[in-house]
Structure formats: C-alpha cells, structure tokens
Amino acid sequence: MKRMQDKVVVVTGAARGIGEAIARRCAEEGAKVALWDLRQQDADAAAAAIAADTGAETLAQAVDVASAAAVNAAAAAVLARFGRIDGLVNNAGIVADAQLKKMTEEQWDRVIGINLKGVYNCTRAFVDAFLAQGSGSIVNISSVVGVYGNFGQTNYAAAKAGVIGMAKSWAKELGRKNIRANAICPGFIATPILGDMPKEVLDALINEVPMKRMGQPKEIAASVAFLLSDDASYVNGAVLEVAGGLTI
Ligand code: NAP
C-alpha cells in the first residue's frame, strides 16, 4: 500500500515551484490532493497534469490565501468533496524585497498578508475538521531566512519566523489531539521565485552552500511527504532545514 493512500492533502501555492512538487509527490504516494493557487487556470493545469501522471484524484481551486473569506469557502469545498482533511501544507509565499530604509508599508503588508496571515487563515479554516477527526499533519513552509534573517528581507524574514512560531504553538495546542505541526526551512531551491536574481548573485550564493548546488523542488517535497506521513508519527514542533548545509 502507498504511504498516503486515501489521505486528503491541501497544498497552497500549488500551481508551480515547490508547491507543485509537493502536490505531485503526495499524489504519487496515493493522496487525494487539493491544489490551491491564485489563478484557476494555473491550478487547473497543474492538477490535470498531476492527475494524468499519477492517476490520483485532484481538485483545483482558485484561492488567495490572504483572504479569510476565500480560504473558508475553499476549505468548505474540500471537506464537502472529500469528507476529511489529513494534511495541510502552507506553502504559498511571495517576496517583495527592499532594505529597511526603503521598504514601503505596502511591501510589508503584502508579504505579511500572504506569507504570515495566509498561513493562519488556512490552518484556522481546517482546525475544527482536524480536531473532529483526531488526526492530521500541518507543514508550514518557512525558510532559512526565518531563522537567520536576510539582507533586504525584513518583511519576509518576519513572516517566515512567524510561521515557525505558529507551527510550534500548534504543536503544543493540538498535539494531544494527534494533530502534528512542523516547519520546513528550504535554502536556495531552483524555482521561479528566484527568477529576478542576477546570475552573479546566484552563483555567489551557491558557492556558500557546502553541496555547491541549489536544491530541487522535489527535494523539499520528499521532506514534506515524510512529515505528512505516519513515518513521522512522533515528529511534532520540529524545524527541519533542507538547505544542503547552507547554515552550518
Ligand atoms: P513560486 O515558484 O513563486 O511559487 C509560489 C506559488 O504560490 C505560485 O504559484 C504563486 O502564484 C502562488 N501564490 C502567490 N501568492 C499566493 C496567494 N496569495 N494565494 C495563493 N497562492 C499564491 O515560489 P517557490 O519558490 O515554489 O516557493 C514556495 C514556498 O517556499 C514559499 O513560501 C517560499 O517563501 C518558500 N521558499 C522558497 C525558497 C526558494 O529558494 N525557492 C527558499 C525558501 C523558502 P502566482 O504564480 O500566480 O504568483
């Protein structure tokens, strides 16, 4: 039997990058997967490709995680369709970088709204269902930046530190109900989010990584799948760096 057979997993920001790889890996492991992303057509395309490649049941939903109303409606649709929720992967995230002295209120609010409040919105929307079931696994996608900070990323670092704090709080609040919450901190992963970075900057960053390469989205997905699965049945409140040794 596959490790996530018949489990229901929701992945936010699932149309591309790390989120798509997580959704794909969960589908390969037997899960039914709801893919949430901003645009319906992008979610549809990823969900259709994953369903065709894996045979898994997928559901594509247009959801802005920053909107509690949109999130609540989408969560209700997941529960109506599948009748349960086993895994929630809070992956949707953006960057809007600027040094502190140049950062605007709009940049701060946008990143906090999606990367921090979005994680709260999604987990809040499913917590009653998790509690009623007495089981579940929540994975927050943070970043090494959430632990160590980063030049030009006041807003992003604040949000990514915040989602670690939320995962630890939920680990304490919900653990007794057999609901686990953990955080993953990716290092440099080859996805469109790094698209605007100049090549010299990227090369210099890669040189800092002991493994001398960027990670691939599927290498984050493998760790997420572990945390979602019963193989991680006693892993709760953990912060797992998947960064090729970048921070040592
Ligand atoms: P990505 O390639 O930019 O993908 C992010 C996805 O999230 C996109 O499909 C995006 O849609 C969607 N999204 C953006 N805002 C959303 C919203 N408000 N509601 C729902 N979906 C939304 O990014 P990624 O590199 O895969 O990153 C995924 C997560 O890993 C993020 O939380 C990021 O901070 C974290 N992370 C990434 C790295 C890295 O090196 N790549 C490192 C550490 C942590 P659109 O395409 O329409 O914008």
GROMACS .gro file of C-alpha atoms and ligand atoms in nm:
model
  296
    1MET     CA    1   0.000   0.000   0.000
    2LYS     CA    2   0.120   0.352  -0.076
    3ARG     CA    3   0.225   0.564   0.221
    4MET     CA    4  -0.051   0.828   0.180
    5GLN     CA    5  -0.319   0.602   0.037
    6ASP     CA    6  -0.659   0.777   0.055
    7LYS     CA    7  -0.529   1.064   0.265
    8VAL     CA    8  -0.656   1.409   0.169
    9VAL     CA    9  -0.394   1.680   0.141
   10VAL     CA   10  -0.432   2.053   0.067
   11VAL     CA   11  -0.130   2.235  -0.077
   12THR     CA   12  -0.135   2.614  -0.111
   13GLY     CA   13   0.059   2.785  -0.390
   14ALA     CA   14   0.047   2.452  -0.572
   15ALA     CA   15   0.048   2.560  -0.936
   16ARG     CA   16   0.425   2.579  -0.970
   17GLY     CA   17   0.759   2.554  -0.793
   18ILE     CA   18   0.785   2.382  -0.457
   19GLY     CA   19   0.405   2.364  -0.412
   20GLU     CA   20   0.359   2.179  -0.741
   21ALA     CA   21   0.634   1.933  -0.645
   22ILE     CA   22   0.469   1.874  -0.305
   23ALA     CA   23   0.127   1.816  -0.464
   24ARG     CA   24   0.284   1.578  -0.717
   25ARG     CA   25   0.473   1.381  -0.451
   26CYS     CA   26   0.160   1.345  -0.236
   27ALA     CA   27  -0.034   1.223  -0.540
   28GLU     CA   28   0.242   0.972  -0.621
   29GLU     CA   29   0.215   0.844  -0.264
   30GLY     CA   30  -0.159   0.782  -0.302
   31ALA     CA   31  -0.315   1.101  -0.161
   32LYS     CA   32  -0.611   1.291  -0.296
   33VAL     CA   33  -0.479   1.642  -0.343
   34ALA     CA   34  -0.646   1.983  -0.347
   35LEU     CA   35  -0.427   2.236  -0.526
   36TRP     CA   36  -0.484   2.597  -0.423
   37ASP     CA   37  -0.337   2.885  -0.621
   38LEU     CA   38  -0.422   3.240  -0.718
   39ARG     CA   39  -0.548   3.176  -1.071
   40GLN     CA   40  -0.793   2.900  -1.155
   41GLN     CA   41  -0.629   2.827  -1.490
   42ASP     CA   42  -0.288   2.772  -1.328
   43ALA     CA   43  -0.433   2.545  -1.060
   44ASP     CA   44  -0.631   2.357  -1.327
   45ALA     CA   45  -0.322   2.297  -1.539
   46ALA     CA   46  -0.113   2.162  -1.250
   47ALA     CA   47  -0.398   1.949  -1.114
   48ALA     CA   48  -0.470   1.800  -1.457
   49ALA     CA   49  -0.103   1.719  -1.523
   50ILE     CA   50  -0.061   1.556  -1.182
   51ALA     CA   51  -0.382   1.355  -1.220
   52ALA     CA   52  -0.276   1.237  -1.565
   53ASP     CA   53   0.074   1.138  -1.450
   54THR     CA   54  -0.020   0.969  -1.122
   55GLY     CA   55  -0.382   0.860  -1.153
   56ALA     CA   56  -0.459   1.047  -0.831
   57GLU     CA   57  -0.778   1.241  -0.767
   58THR     CA   58  -0.706   1.615  -0.769
   59LEU     CA   59  -0.911   1.928  -0.706
   60ALA     CA   60  -0.802   2.267  -0.842
   61GLN     CA   61  -0.920   2.578  -0.659
   62ALA     CA   62  -0.854   2.950  -0.709
   63VAL     CA   63  -0.776   3.080  -0.361
   64ASP     CA   64  -0.595   3.389  -0.239
   65VAL     CA   65  -0.467   3.270   0.098
   66ALA     CA   66  -0.458   3.630   0.222
   67SER     CA   67  -0.840   3.638   0.210
   68ALA     CA   68  -1.002   3.459   0.504
   69ALA     CA   69  -1.336   3.453   0.320
   70ALA     CA   70  -1.185   3.288   0.012
   71VAL     CA   71  -0.993   3.039   0.227
   72ASN     CA   72  -1.300   2.947   0.432
   73ALA     CA   73  -1.506   2.887   0.118
   74ALA     CA   74  -1.232   2.672  -0.038
   75ALA     CA   75  -1.185   2.471   0.281
   76ALA     CA   76  -1.559   2.403   0.295
   77ALA     CA   77  -1.546   2.281  -0.065
   78VAL     CA   78  -1.258   2.042   0.017
   79LEU     CA   79  -1.449   1.897   0.311
   80ALA     CA   80  -1.767   1.868   0.101
   81ARG     CA   81  -1.581   1.688  -0.176
   82PHE     CA   82  -1.353   1.456   0.021
   83GLY     CA   83  -1.517   1.445   0.366
   84ARG     CA   84  -1.189   1.477   0.555
   85ILE     CA   85  -0.850   1.652   0.576
   86ASP     CA   86  -0.530   1.470   0.665
   87GLY     CA   87  -0.258   1.710   0.559
   88LEU     CA   88  -0.229   2.086   0.513
   89VAL     CA   89   0.082   2.227   0.351
   90ASN     CA   90   0.107   2.605   0.395
   91ASN     CA   91   0.339   2.672   0.103
   92ALA     CA   92   0.209   2.984  -0.078
   93GLY     CA   93   0.457   3.266  -0.042
   94ILE     CA   94   0.594   3.574  -0.215
   95VAL     CA   95   0.885   3.812  -0.183
   96ALA     CA   96   0.883   4.193  -0.201
   97ASP     CA   97   1.239   4.279  -0.107
   98ALA     CA   98   1.382   4.613  -0.002
   99GLN     CA   99   1.629   4.734   0.254
  100LEU     CA  100   1.456   4.852   0.569
  101LYS     CA  101   1.514   5.219   0.491
  102LYS     CA  102   1.335   5.180   0.158
  103MET     CA  103   1.067   4.927   0.250
  104THR     CA  104   0.715   5.058   0.197
  105GLU     CA  105   0.408   4.988   0.407
  106GLU     CA  106   0.256   4.822   0.100
  107GLN     CA  107   0.553   4.580   0.069
  108TRP     CA  108   0.531   4.498   0.439
  109ASP     CA  109   0.153   4.445   0.433
  110ARG     CA  110   0.156   4.235   0.114
  111VAL     CA  111   0.419   3.989   0.236
  112ILE     CA  112   0.274   3.965   0.586
  113GLY     CA  113  -0.077   3.922   0.442
  114ILE     CA  114   0.018   3.625   0.226
  115ASN     CA  115   0.316   3.464   0.400
  116LEU     CA  116   0.201   3.507   0.761
  117LYS     CA  117  -0.173   3.577   0.778
  118GLY     CA  118  -0.231   3.335   0.491
  119VAL     CA  119  -0.085   3.051   0.699
  120TYR     CA  120  -0.311   3.145   0.990
  121ASN     CA  121  -0.616   3.171   0.761
  122CYS     CA  122  -0.566   2.827   0.608
  123THR     CA  123  -0.496   2.644   0.933
  124ARG     CA  124  -0.779   2.823   1.112
  125ALA     CA  125  -1.014   2.712   0.836
  126PHE     CA  126  -0.929   2.343   0.889
  127VAL     CA  127  -0.865   2.322   1.261
  128ASP     CA  128  -1.220   2.218   1.353
  129ALA     CA  129  -1.211   1.937   1.098
  130PHE     CA  130  -0.871   1.820   1.224
  131LEU     CA  131  -0.999   1.825   1.583
  132ALA     CA  132  -1.318   1.639   1.496
  133GLN     CA  133  -1.112   1.368   1.324
  134GLY     CA  134  -0.850   1.349   1.597
  135SER     CA  135  -0.569   1.331   1.345
  136GLY     CA  136  -0.377   1.541   1.098
  137SER     CA  137  -0.044   1.688   0.996
  138ILE     CA  138   0.030   2.054   0.922
  139VAL     CA  139   0.350   2.159   0.748
  140ASN     CA  140   0.446   2.526   0.726
  141ILE     CA  141   0.699   2.612   0.457
  142SER     CA  142   0.927   2.864   0.623
  143SER     CA  143   1.280   2.947   0.504
  144VAL     CA  144   1.633   2.957   0.639
  145VAL     CA  145   1.568   3.333   0.629
  146GLY     CA  146   1.310   3.286   0.905
  147VAL     CA  147   1.584   3.156   1.136
  148TYR     CA  148   1.888   3.358   1.029
  149GLY     CA  149   1.740   3.673   0.869
  150ASN     CA  150   1.849   3.816   0.536
  151PHE     CA  151   1.963   4.145   0.387
  152GLY     CA  152   1.667   4.322   0.225
  153GLN     CA  153   1.404   4.084   0.363
  154THR     CA  154   1.262   4.242   0.681
  155ASN     CA  155   0.907   4.155   0.578
  156TYR     CA  156   0.985   3.804   0.450
  157ALA     CA  157   1.205   3.716   0.750
  158ALA     CA  158   0.935   3.835   0.990
  159ALA     CA  159   0.671   3.621   0.819
  160LYS     CA  160   0.896   3.315   0.791
  161ALA     CA  161   0.997   3.338   1.158
  162GLY     CA  162   0.628   3.378   1.237
  163VAL     CA  163   0.524   3.056   1.067
  164ILE     CA  164   0.783   2.868   1.274
  165GLY     CA  165   0.626   3.022   1.585
  166MET     CA  166   0.282   2.918   1.466
  167ALA     CA  167   0.393   2.560   1.395
  168LYS     CA  168   0.541   2.531   1.744
  169SER     CA  169   0.228   2.681   1.903
  170TRP     CA  170   0.003   2.438   1.715
  171ALA     CA  171   0.235   2.151   1.809
  172LYS     CA  172   0.165   2.239   2.173
  173GLU     CA  173  -0.207   2.317   2.133
  174LEU     CA  174  -0.307   2.033   1.904
  175GLY     CA  175  -0.055   1.758   1.982
  176ARG     CA  176  -0.276   1.598   2.245
  177LYS     CA  177  -0.540   1.551   1.972
  178ASN     CA  178  -0.292   1.365   1.749
  179ILE     CA  179  -0.252   1.664   1.520
  180ARG     CA  180   0.113   1.738   1.444
  181ALA     CA  181   0.259   2.066   1.317
  182ASN     CA  182   0.610   2.115   1.182
  183ALA     CA  183   0.807   2.364   0.974
  184ILE     CA  184   1.049   2.316   0.688
  185CYS     CA  185   1.317   2.571   0.608
  186PRO     CA  186   1.433   2.543   0.247
  187GLY     CA  187   1.761   2.700   0.142
  188PHE     CA  188   1.813   2.800  -0.224
  189ILE     CA  189   1.569   2.600  -0.434
  190ALA     CA  190   1.550   2.629  -0.812
  191THR     CA  191   1.204   2.783  -0.868
  192PRO     CA  192   1.059   3.093  -1.037
  193ILE     CA  193   1.071   3.284  -0.704
  194LEU     CA  194   1.447   3.330  -0.761
  195GLY     CA  195   1.380   3.444  -1.118
  196ASP     CA  196   1.477   3.807  -1.072
  197MET     CA  197   1.809   3.736  -0.904
  198PRO     CA  198   2.115   3.832  -1.114
  199LYS     CA  199   2.335   3.535  -1.216
  200GLU     CA  200   2.643   3.665  -1.031
  201VAL     CA  201   2.441   3.693  -0.709
  202LEU     CA  202   2.301   3.344  -0.756
  203ASP     CA  203   2.648   3.199  -0.827
  204ALA     CA  204   2.786   3.364  -0.515
  205LEU     CA  205   2.500   3.221  -0.309
  206ILE     CA  206   2.552   2.872  -0.448
  207ASN     CA  207   2.918   2.897  -0.353
  208GLU     CA  208   2.808   2.940   0.011
  209VAL     CA  209   2.632   2.602   0.004
  210PRO     CA  210   2.858   2.311   0.111
  211MET     CA  211   2.693   2.096  -0.158
  212LYS     CA  212   2.773   2.363  -0.422
  213ARG     CA  213   2.435   2.345  -0.588
  214MET     CA  214   2.078   2.465  -0.548
  215GLY     CA  215   1.815   2.227  -0.424
  216GLN     CA  216   1.534   2.098  -0.642
  217PRO     CA  217   1.164   2.138  -0.553
  218LYS     CA  218   1.126   1.760  -0.530
  219GLU     CA  219   1.390   1.756  -0.254
  220ILE     CA  220   1.162   1.976  -0.042
  221ALA     CA  221   0.861   1.767  -0.142
  222ALA     CA  222   1.029   1.450  -0.013
  223SER     CA  223   1.071   1.602   0.334
  224VAL     CA  224   0.714   1.734   0.334
  225ALA     CA  225   0.583   1.390   0.238
  226PHE     CA  226   0.774   1.240   0.532
  227LEU     CA  227   0.624   1.491   0.776
  228LEU     CA  228   0.273   1.433   0.638
  229SER     CA  229   0.305   1.056   0.659
  230ASP     CA  230   0.272   0.820   0.952
  231ASP     CA  231   0.650   0.767   0.928
  232ALA     CA  232   0.668   1.098   1.116
  233SER     CA  233   0.404   0.998   1.373
  234TYR     CA  234   0.611   1.131   1.666
  235VAL     CA  235   0.764   1.432   1.490
  236ASN     CA  236   0.589   1.741   1.626
  237GLY     CA  237   0.705   2.102   1.653
  238ALA     CA  238   1.021   2.029   1.454
  239VAL     CA  239   1.201   2.278   1.231
  240LEU     CA  240   1.376   2.092   0.951
  241GLU     CA  241   1.632   2.271   0.738
  242VAL     CA  242   1.655   2.135   0.385
  243ALA     CA  243   1.931   2.357   0.260
  244GLY     CA  244   2.233   2.149   0.157
  245GLY     CA  245   2.413   2.254   0.473
  246LEU     CA  246   2.392   2.626   0.390
  247THR     CA  247   2.362   2.736   0.751
  248ILE     CA  248   2.633   2.526   0.916
  249NAP     P1  249   0.697   3.024  -0.656
  249NAP     O1  250   0.765   2.944  -0.761
  249NAP     O2  251   0.687   3.170  -0.671
  249NAP     O3  252   0.551   2.961  -0.633
  249NAP     C1  253   0.464   3.015  -0.539
  249NAP     C2  254   0.321   2.984  -0.581
  249NAP     O4  255   0.235   3.044  -0.484
  249NAP     C3  256   0.285   3.043  -0.718
  249NAP     O5  257   0.209   2.951  -0.792
  249NAP     C4  258   0.203   3.165  -0.679
  249NAP     O6  259   0.107   3.204  -0.776
  249NAP     C5  260   0.133   3.116  -0.554
  249NAP     N1  261   0.083   3.227  -0.474
  249NAP     C6  262   0.137   3.350  -0.458
  249NAP     N2  263   0.058   3.424  -0.381
  249NAP     C7  264  -0.048   3.348  -0.348
  249NAP     C8  265  -0.165   3.372  -0.273
  249NAP     N3  266  -0.189   3.490  -0.216
  249NAP     N4  267  -0.254   3.271  -0.257
  249NAP     C9  268  -0.233   3.151  -0.316
  249NAP     N5  269  -0.125   3.123  -0.390
  249NAP    C10  270  -0.033   3.222  -0.406
  249NAP     O7  271   0.767   3.001  -0.514
  249NAP     P2  272   0.850   2.875  -0.456
  249NAP     O8  273   0.994   2.904  -0.473
  249NAP     O9  274   0.794   2.748  -0.506
  249NAP    O10  275   0.819   2.896  -0.302
  249NAP    C11  276   0.723   2.818  -0.232
  249NAP    C12  277   0.740   2.845  -0.084
  249NAP    O11  278   0.873   2.809  -0.046
  249NAP    C13  279   0.722   2.993  -0.047
  249NAP    O12  280   0.657   3.004   0.078
  249NAP    C14  281   0.865   3.042  -0.036
  249NAP    O13  282   0.876   3.152   0.051
  249NAP    C15  283   0.933   2.918   0.021
  249NAP     N6  284   1.077   2.916   0.000
  249NAP    C16  285   1.130   2.912  -0.126
  249NAP    C17  286   1.268   2.909  -0.141
  249NAP    C18  287   1.335   2.904  -0.277
  249NAP    O14  288   1.457   2.915  -0.284
  249NAP     N7  289   1.261   2.884  -0.386
  249NAP    C19  290   1.351   2.911  -0.029
  249NAP    C20  291   1.294   2.915   0.097
  249NAP    C21  292   1.157   2.916   0.111
  249NAP     P3  293   0.149   3.310  -0.890
  249NAP    O15  294   0.242   3.236  -0.981
  249NAP    O16  295   0.019   3.344  -0.954
  249NAP    O17  296   0.213   3.426  -0.821
   0.00000   0.00000   0.00000
